[in-house]
Tab-separated table of C-alpha atoms and ligand atoms in Angstrom:
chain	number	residue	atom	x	y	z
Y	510	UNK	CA	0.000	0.000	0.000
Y	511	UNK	CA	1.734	3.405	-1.080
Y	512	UNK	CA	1.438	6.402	1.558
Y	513	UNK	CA	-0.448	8.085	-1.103
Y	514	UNK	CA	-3.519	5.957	-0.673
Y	515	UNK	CA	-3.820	6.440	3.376
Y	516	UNK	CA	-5.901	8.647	5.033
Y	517	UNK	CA	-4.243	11.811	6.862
Y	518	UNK	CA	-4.247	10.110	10.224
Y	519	UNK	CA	-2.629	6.865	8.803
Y	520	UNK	CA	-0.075	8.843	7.791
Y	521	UNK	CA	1.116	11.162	10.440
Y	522	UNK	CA	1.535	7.937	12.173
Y	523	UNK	CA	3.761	5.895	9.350
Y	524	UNK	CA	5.724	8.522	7.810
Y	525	UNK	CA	9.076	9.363	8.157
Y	526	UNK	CA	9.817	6.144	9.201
Y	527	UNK	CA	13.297	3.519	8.618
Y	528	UNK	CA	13.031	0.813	5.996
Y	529	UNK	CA	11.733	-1.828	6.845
Y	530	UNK	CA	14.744	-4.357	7.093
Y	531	UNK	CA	14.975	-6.754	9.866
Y	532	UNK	CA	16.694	-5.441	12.949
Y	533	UNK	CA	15.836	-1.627	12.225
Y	534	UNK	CA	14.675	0.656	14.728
Y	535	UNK	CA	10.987	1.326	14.292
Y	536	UNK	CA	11.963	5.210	14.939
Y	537	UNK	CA	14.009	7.762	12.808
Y	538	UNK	CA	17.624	7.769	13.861
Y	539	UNK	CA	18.471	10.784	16.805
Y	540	UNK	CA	22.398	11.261	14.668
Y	541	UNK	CA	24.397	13.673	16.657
Y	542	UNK	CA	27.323	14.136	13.750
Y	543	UNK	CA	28.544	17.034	12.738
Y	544	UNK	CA	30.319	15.222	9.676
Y	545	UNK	CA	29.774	12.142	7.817
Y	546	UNK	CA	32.181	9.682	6.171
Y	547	UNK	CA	32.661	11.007	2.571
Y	548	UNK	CA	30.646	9.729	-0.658
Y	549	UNK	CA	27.840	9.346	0.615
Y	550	UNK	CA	24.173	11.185	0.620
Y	551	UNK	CA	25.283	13.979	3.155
Y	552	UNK	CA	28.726	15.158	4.091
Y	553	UNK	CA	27.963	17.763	6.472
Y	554	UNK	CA	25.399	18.030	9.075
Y	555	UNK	CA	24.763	22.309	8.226
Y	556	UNK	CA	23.207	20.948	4.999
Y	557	UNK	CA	21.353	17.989	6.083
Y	558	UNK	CA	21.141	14.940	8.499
Y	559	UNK	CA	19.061	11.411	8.842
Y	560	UNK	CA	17.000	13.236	11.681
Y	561	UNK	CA	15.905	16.297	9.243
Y	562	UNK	CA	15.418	13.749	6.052
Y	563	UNK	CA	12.619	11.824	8.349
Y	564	UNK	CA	10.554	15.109	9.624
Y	565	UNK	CA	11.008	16.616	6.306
Y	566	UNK	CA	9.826	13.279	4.673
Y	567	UNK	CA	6.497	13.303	7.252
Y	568	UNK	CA	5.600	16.858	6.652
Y	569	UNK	CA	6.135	17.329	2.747
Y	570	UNK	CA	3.929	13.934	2.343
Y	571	UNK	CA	1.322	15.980	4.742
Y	572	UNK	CA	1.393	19.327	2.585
Y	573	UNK	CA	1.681	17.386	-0.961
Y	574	UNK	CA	5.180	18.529	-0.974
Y	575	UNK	CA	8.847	19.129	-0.187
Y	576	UNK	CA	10.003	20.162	3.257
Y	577	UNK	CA	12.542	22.093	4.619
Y	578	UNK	CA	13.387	22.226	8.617
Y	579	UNK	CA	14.423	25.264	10.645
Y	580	UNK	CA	15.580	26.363	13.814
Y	581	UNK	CA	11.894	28.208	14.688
Y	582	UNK	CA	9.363	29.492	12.312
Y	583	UNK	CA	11.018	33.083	12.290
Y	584	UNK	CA	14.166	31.311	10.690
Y	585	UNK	CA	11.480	29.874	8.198
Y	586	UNK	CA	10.083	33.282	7.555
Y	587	UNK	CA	13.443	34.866	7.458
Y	588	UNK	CA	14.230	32.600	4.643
Y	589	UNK	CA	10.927	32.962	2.631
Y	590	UNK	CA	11.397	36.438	3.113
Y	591	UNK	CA	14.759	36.706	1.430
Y	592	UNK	CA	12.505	35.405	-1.588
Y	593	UNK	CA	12.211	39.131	-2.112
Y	594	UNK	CA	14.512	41.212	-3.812
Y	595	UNK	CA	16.242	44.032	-3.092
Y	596	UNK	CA	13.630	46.814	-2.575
Y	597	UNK	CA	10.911	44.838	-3.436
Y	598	UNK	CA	7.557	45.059	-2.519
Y	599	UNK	CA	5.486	42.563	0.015
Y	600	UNK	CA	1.824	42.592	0.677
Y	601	UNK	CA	1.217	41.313	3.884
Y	602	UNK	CA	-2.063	41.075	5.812
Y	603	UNK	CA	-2.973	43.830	8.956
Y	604	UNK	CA	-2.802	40.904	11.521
Y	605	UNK	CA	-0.091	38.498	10.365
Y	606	UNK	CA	1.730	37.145	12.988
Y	607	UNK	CA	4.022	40.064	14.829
Y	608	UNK	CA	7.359	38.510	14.594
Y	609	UNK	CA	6.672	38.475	10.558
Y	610	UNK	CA	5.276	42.220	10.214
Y	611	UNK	CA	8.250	43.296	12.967
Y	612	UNK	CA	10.840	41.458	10.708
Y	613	UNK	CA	9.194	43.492	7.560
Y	614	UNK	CA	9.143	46.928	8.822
Y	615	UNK	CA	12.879	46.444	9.818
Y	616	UNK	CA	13.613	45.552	5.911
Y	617	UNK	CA	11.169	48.567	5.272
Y	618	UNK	CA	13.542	50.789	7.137
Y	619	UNK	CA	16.147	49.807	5.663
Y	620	UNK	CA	14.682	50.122	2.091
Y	621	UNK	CA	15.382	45.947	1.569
Y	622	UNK	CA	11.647	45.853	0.710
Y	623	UNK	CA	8.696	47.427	0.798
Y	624	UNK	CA	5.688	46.466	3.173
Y	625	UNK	CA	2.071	46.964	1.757
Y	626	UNK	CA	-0.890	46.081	4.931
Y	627	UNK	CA	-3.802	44.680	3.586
Y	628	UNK	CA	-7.277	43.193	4.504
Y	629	UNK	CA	-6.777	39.884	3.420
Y	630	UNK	CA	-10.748	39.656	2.987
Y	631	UNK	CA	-10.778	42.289	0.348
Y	632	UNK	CA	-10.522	40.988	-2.530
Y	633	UNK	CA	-10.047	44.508	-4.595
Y	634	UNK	CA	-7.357	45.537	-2.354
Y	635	UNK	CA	-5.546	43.210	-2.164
Y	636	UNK	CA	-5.397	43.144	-6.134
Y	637	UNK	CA	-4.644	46.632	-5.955
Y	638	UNK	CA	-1.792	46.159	-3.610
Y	639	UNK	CA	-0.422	43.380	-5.921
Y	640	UNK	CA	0.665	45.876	-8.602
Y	641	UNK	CA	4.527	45.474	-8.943
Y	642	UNK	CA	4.661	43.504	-5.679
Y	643	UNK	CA	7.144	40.505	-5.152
Y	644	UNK	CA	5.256	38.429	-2.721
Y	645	UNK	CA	1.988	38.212	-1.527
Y	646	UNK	CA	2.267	36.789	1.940
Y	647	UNK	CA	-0.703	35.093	3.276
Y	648	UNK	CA	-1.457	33.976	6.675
Y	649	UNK	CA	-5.313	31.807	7.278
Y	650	UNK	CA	-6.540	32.167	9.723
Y	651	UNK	CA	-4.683	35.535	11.075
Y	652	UNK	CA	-3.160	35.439	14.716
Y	653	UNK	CA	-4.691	36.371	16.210
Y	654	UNK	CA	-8.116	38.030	14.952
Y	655	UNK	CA	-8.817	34.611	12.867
Y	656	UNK	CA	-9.814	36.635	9.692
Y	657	UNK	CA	-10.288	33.150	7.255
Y	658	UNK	CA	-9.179	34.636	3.604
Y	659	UNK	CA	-9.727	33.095	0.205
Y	660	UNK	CA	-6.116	31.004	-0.695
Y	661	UNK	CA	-6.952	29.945	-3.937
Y	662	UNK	CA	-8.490	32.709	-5.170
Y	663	UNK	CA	-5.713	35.771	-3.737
Y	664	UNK	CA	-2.833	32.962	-4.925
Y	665	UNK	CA	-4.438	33.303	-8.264
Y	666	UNK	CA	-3.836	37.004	-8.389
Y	667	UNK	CA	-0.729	36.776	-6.782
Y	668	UNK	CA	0.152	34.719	-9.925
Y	669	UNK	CA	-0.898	36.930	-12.302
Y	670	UNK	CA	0.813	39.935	-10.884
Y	671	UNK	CA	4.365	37.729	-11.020
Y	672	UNK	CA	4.465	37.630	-6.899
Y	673	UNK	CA	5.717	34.606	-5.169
Y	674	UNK	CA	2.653	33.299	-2.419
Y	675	UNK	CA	3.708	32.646	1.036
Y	676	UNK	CA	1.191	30.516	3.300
Y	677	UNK	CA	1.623	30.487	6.793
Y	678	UNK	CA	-0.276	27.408	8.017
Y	679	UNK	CA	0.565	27.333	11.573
Y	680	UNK	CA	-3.196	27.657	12.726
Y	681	UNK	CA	-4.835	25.701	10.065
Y	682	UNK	CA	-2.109	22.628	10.013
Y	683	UNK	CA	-2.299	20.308	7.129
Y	684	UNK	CA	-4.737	18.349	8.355
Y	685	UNK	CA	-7.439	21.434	7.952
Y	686	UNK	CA	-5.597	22.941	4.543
Y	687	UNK	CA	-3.028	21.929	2.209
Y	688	UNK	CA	-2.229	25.538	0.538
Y	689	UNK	CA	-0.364	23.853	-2.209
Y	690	UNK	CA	-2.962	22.528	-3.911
Y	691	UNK	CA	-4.692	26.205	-3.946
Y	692	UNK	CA	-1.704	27.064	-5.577
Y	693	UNK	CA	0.540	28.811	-3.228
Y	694	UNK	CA	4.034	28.704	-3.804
Y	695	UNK	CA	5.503	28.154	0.019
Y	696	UNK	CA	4.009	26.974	3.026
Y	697	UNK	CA	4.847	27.798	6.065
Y	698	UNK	CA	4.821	26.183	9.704
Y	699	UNK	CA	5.792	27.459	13.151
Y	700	UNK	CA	6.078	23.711	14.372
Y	701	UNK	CA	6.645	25.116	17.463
Y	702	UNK	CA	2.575	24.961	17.409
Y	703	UNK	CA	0.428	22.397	16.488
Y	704	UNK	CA	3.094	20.376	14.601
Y	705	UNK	CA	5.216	19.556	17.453
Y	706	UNK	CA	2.434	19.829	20.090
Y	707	UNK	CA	3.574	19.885	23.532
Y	708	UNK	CA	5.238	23.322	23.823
Y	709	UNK	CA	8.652	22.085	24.587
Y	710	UNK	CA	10.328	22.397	21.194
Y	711	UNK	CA	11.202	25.594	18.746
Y	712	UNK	CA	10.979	24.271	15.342
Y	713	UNK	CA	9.984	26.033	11.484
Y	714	UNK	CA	9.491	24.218	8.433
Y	715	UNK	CA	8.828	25.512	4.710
Y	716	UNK	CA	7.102	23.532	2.357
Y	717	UNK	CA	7.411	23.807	-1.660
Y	718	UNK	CA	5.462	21.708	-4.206
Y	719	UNK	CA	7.205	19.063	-6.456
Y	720	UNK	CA	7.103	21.289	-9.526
Y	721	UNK	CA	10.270	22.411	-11.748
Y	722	UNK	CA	9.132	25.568	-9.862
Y	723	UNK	CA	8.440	24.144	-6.318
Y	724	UNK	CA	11.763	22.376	-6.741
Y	725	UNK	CA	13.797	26.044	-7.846
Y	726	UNK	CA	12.178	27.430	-4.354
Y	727	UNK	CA	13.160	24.845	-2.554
Y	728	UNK	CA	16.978	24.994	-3.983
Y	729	UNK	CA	16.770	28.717	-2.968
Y	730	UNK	CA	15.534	28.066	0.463
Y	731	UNK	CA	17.601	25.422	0.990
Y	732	UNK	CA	20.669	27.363	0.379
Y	733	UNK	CA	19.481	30.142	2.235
Y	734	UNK	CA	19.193	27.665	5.501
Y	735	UNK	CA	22.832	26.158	4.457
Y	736	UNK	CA	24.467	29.760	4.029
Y	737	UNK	CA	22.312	31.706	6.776
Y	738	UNK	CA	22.755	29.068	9.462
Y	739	UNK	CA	19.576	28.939	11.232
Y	740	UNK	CA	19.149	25.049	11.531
Y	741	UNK	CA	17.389	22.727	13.239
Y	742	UNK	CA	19.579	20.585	16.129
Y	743	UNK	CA	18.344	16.989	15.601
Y	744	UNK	CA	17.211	16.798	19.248
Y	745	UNK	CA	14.207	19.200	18.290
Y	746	UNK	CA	13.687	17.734	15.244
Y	747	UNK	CA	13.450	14.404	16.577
Y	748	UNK	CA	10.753	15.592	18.991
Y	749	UNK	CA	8.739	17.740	16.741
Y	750	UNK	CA	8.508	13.697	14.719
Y	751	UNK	CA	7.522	12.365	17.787
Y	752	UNK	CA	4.624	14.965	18.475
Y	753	UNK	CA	3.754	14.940	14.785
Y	754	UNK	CA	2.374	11.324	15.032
Y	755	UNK	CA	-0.658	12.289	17.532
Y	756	UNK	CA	-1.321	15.403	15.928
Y	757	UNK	CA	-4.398	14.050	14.072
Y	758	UNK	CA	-5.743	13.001	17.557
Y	759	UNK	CA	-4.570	15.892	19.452
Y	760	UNK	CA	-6.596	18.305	16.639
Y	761	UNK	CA	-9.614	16.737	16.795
Y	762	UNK	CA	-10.187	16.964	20.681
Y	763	UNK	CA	-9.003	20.182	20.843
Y	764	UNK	CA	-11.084	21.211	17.829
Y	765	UNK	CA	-13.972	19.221	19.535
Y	766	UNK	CA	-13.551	21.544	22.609
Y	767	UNK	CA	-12.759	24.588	21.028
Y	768	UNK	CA	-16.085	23.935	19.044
Y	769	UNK	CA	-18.000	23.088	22.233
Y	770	UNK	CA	-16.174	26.112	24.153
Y	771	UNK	CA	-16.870	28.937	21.264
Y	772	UNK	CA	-20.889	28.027	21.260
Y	773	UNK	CA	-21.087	28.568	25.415
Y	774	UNK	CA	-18.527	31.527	25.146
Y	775	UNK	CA	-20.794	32.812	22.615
Y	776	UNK	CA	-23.398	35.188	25.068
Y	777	UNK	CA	-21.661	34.611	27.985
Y	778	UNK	CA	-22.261	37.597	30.495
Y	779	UNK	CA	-18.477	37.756	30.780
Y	780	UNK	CA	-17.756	38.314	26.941
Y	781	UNK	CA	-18.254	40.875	24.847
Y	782	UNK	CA	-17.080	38.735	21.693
Y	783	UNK	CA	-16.355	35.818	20.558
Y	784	UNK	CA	-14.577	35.017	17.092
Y	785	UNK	CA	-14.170	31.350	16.242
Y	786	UNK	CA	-13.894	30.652	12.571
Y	787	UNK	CA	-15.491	27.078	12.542
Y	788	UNK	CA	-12.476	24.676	12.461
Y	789	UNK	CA	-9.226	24.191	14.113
Y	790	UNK	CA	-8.569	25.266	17.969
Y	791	UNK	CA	-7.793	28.765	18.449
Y	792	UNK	CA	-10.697	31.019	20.005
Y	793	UNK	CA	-10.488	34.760	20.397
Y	794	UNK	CA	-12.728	36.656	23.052
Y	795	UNK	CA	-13.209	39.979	23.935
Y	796	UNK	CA	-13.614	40.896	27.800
Y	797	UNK	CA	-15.140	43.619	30.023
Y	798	UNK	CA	-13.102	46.019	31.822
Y	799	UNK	CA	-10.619	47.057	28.750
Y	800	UNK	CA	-6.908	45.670	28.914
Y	801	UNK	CA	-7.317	45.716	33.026
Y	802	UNK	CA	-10.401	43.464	33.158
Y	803	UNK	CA	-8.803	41.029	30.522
Y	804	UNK	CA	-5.107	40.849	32.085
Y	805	UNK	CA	-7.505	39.878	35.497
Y	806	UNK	CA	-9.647	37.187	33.595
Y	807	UNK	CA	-6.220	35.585	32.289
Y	808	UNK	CA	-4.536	35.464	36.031
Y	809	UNK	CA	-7.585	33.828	37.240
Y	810	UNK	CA	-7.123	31.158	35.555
Y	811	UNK	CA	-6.135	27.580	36.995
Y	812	UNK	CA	-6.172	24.702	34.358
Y	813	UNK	CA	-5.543	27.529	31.478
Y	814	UNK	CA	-2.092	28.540	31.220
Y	815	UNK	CA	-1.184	32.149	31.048
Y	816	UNK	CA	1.489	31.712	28.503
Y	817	UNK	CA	1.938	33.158	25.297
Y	818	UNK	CA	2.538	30.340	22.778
Y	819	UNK	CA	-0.544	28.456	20.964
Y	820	UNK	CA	-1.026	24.581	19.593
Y	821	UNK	CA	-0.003	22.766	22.881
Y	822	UNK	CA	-1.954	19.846	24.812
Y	823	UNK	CA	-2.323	22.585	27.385
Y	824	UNK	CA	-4.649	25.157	27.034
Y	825	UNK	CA	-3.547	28.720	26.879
Y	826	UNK	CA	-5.159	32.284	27.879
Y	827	UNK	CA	-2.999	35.410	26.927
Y	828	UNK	CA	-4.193	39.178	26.414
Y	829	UNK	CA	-2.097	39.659	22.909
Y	830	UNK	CA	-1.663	43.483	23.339
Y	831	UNK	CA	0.836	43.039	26.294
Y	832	UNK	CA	3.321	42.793	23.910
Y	833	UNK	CA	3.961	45.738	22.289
Y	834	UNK	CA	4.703	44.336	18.649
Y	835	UNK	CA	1.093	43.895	18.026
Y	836	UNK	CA	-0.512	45.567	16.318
Y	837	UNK	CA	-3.422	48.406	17.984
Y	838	UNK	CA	-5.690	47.170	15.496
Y	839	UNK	CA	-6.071	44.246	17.839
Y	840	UNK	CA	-8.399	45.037	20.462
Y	841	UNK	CA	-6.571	45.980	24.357
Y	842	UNK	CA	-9.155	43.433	25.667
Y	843	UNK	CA	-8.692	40.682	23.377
Y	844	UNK	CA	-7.767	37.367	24.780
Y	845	UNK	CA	-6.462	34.582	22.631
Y	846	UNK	CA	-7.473	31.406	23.623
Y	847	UNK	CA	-5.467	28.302	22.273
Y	848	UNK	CA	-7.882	25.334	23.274
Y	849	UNK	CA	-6.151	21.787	24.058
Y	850	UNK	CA	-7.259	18.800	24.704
Y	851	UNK	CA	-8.245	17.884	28.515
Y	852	UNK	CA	-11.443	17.663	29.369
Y	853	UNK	CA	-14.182	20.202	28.360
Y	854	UNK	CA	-16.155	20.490	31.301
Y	855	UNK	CA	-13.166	20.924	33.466
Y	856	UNK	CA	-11.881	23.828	31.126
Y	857	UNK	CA	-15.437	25.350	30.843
Y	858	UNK	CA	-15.264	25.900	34.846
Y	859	UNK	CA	-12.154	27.057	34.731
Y	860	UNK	CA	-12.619	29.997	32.308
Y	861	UNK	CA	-16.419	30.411	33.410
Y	862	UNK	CA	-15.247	31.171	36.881
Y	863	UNK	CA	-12.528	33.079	36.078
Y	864	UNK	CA	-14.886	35.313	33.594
Y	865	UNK	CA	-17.115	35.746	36.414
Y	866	UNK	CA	-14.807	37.268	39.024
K	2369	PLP	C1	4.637	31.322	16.597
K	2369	PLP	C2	4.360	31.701	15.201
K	2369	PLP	C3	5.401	32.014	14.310
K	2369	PLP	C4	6.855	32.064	14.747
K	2369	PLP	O1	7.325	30.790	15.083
K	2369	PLP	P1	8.511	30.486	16.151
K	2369	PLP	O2	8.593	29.010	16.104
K	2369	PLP	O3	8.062	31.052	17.467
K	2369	PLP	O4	9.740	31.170	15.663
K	2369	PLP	C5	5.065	32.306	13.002
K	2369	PLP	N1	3.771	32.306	12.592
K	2369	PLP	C6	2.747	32.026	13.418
K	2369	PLP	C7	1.339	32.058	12.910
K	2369	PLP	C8	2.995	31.718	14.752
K	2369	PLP	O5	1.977	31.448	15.582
C-alpha cells in the first residue's frame, strides 16, 4: 500500500519512518554528527542529516510537498522572506503574525523591501496592492483576529501579478488545509505549534510543491538555511517527529472543545465577543473592563495557562496586546485562547469562573 492511498491520520503515524529491514529501529535515527564519512548522501550536518530527512519526509507527504526544517518558524520566515529582492515590494495582511510584520518593517527601514498592509478579505485591495509587488504573503486564519481569507483565489492574483505566495499554516495545520494545492508557492509552519504539540520544542518548516518551480524554491531556500545558518539541532527535530504522530488526535479533541467552548462563550455575560472561525482550535474573546479586566480574567485562571505560545496539549489564555509588537488594530481586551485537549467540562469551569470574578 503506497502512503499516497492512506488517510491523513494513517499517515502522520507511518511517515518518516526507517526501511523496513529486519533489525531496524521502528523510529528515525536521533544522529548527533557534525560530519559524515565522505561519498555518501550527506557530508555535512549544516546541509542535512538522517534526523531532518525523516521530519522533512512526514511533513512534505502531509502538505503534498517538499520540506525544509528550521531552527523556529522566524528562521522559516526569514528565509521565505529573502525570496524578495532588493527593494521589493510585500503585501502582507494587517494581523499576520508580529514577529513576521516586525521582521518586515525592519527591511522597510532599511529600504530591503517594501511592506504593503492589507485586509486579506478584500478581494479589490488586495489586487490593488499586488501591482509590482514581489510576494503576496498570506497567513489563514490571522493570529490572532482569525480573519479566514480566500487562498486559492488571492494565490491566483498573486500569480498573475508575477508575486511569489507565502502561506503560513501554523493555525490551520495540514490536516485542515493543504495551501499547495490552492496554488501557493511556500508553506509555512511554526512547528513550534500544532506540529510539534507539547510546547517544549522551537521548530519552522517551509514547504514547496514538487514542480520544476516548487523544486527552484526549494533549492533557494535550501541554500538560504545552508548559508544563513539557522538550523534545526536533531534533538528538536526528533521531537517535533515524535509529536507529529498524535497530531491528528490531538486536533480533533481540541477542535472538539474549542467547538463546544466557542458556542457557550458565545453570550456569555463575561464576553463581549467571541470570534471562532469554525475549524481548528484557536478562540479569540473579547472581555469587560478594557486591557485591566482582561489581564484579570487571564490570572484567574487555573487549568488555562497564562502563557503566550498556541497549539499545545495545554490550554492557553494570553491578552495579545501586552506585547507591544502587536498591532493596535487588535483590540486591548482581546484574549487569545489556544484550546487543548483535557477535558471540556473541566476547562469550561475554569474559564467560566474566572470570567465571572
Ligand atoms: C509562533 C508563530 C510564528 C513564529 O514561530 P517560532 O517558532 O516562534 O519562531 C510564526 N507564525 C505564526 C502564525 C505563529 O503562531
Amino acid at each position: 500500500m503506497s502512503h499516497e492511498q492512506l488517510s491523513p491520520a494513517s499517515r502522520v503515524v507511518a511517515l518518516g519512518r526507517q526501511p523496513r529491514v529486519p533489525g531496524a529501529g521502528v523510529n528515525a535515527p536521533l544522529e548527533f554528527s557534525s560530519t559524515y564519512i565522505a561519498d555518501g548522501p550527506v557530508n555535512y550536518a549544516r546541509v542535512g542529516n538522517p534526523t531532518w530527512t525523516a521530519f522533512e519526509e512526514a511533513l512534505g507527504a502531509l502538505e503534498g510537498g517538499d520540506a525544509l526544517v528550521f531552527a523556529s518558524g522566524m528562521a522559516a520566515v526569514s528565509a521565505a522572506i529573502s525570496l524578495v529582492p532588493h527593494g521589493g515590494a510585500v503585501v502582507v495582511p494587517h494581523h499576520a503574525y508580529n514577529g513576521t510584520t516586525a521582521l518586515l518593517d525592519q527591511l522597510a527601514g532599511t529600504g530591503a523591501a517594501q511592506v504593503r498592509r492589507v485586509d486579506p478579505t478584500d478581494q479589490a485591495a488586495v489586487r490593488t496592492a499586488l501591482d509590482g509587488a514581489a510576494m503576496l504573503w498570506l497567513e489563514s486564519p490571522t493570529n490572532p483576529m482569525l480573519e479566514v481569507s480566500d487562498v486559492r483565489a488571492l494565490s491566483a492574483m498573486a500569480r498573475e501579478a508575477g508575486a511569489i505566495t507565502v502561506c503560513d499554516n501554523t493555525f490551520a495545520t495540514p490536516l485542515v488545509q493543504r495551501p499547495l494545492e490552492d496554488g501557493v508557492d511556500v508553506v509555512l509552519h511554526s512547528v513550534t505549534k500544532y506540529l510539534s504539540g507539547h510546547s517544549d520544542v522551537i521548530l519552522g518548516a517551509l514547504v514547496t510543491a514538487a514542480t520544476e518551480a516548487g523544486d527552484g524554491l526549494r533549492a533557494r531556500l535550501s541554500t538560504a538555511r545552508t548559508l544563513g545558518g539557522a538550523i534545526a539541532g536533531p534533538m528538536e527535530t526528533w521531537l517535533a517527529l515524535r509529536g507529529l504522530r498524535t497530531l491528528h488526535v490531538r486536533l480533533e479533541r481540541a477542535t472538539a472543545n474549542a467547538r463546544e467552548l466557542a458556542g457557550r462563550l458565545d453570550g456569555h455575560p463575561g464576553v463581549e465577543t467571541a470570534r471562532y472561525p469554525g475549524f481548528g482550535a484557536i478562540i479569540a474573546i473579547e472581555v469587560p473592563g478594557g486591557a485591566d479586566g482582561a489581564e484579570r480574567v487571564a490570572a484567574a485562571t487555573d487549568l488555562w495557562m497564562h502563557a503566550t505560545s498556541l497549539g499545545g496539549v495545554e490550554s492557553q489564555i494570553e491578552r495579545r496586546r501586552r506585547h507591544p509588537a502587536e498591532p493596535q488594530t487588535v483590540p486591548e481586551n482581546l484574549l487569545r485562547l489556544s484550546v487543548g485537549i483535557e477535558d471540556v467540562e473541566d476547562l469550561w469551569h475554569d474559564l467560566d469562573r474566572a470570567l465571572r470574578a
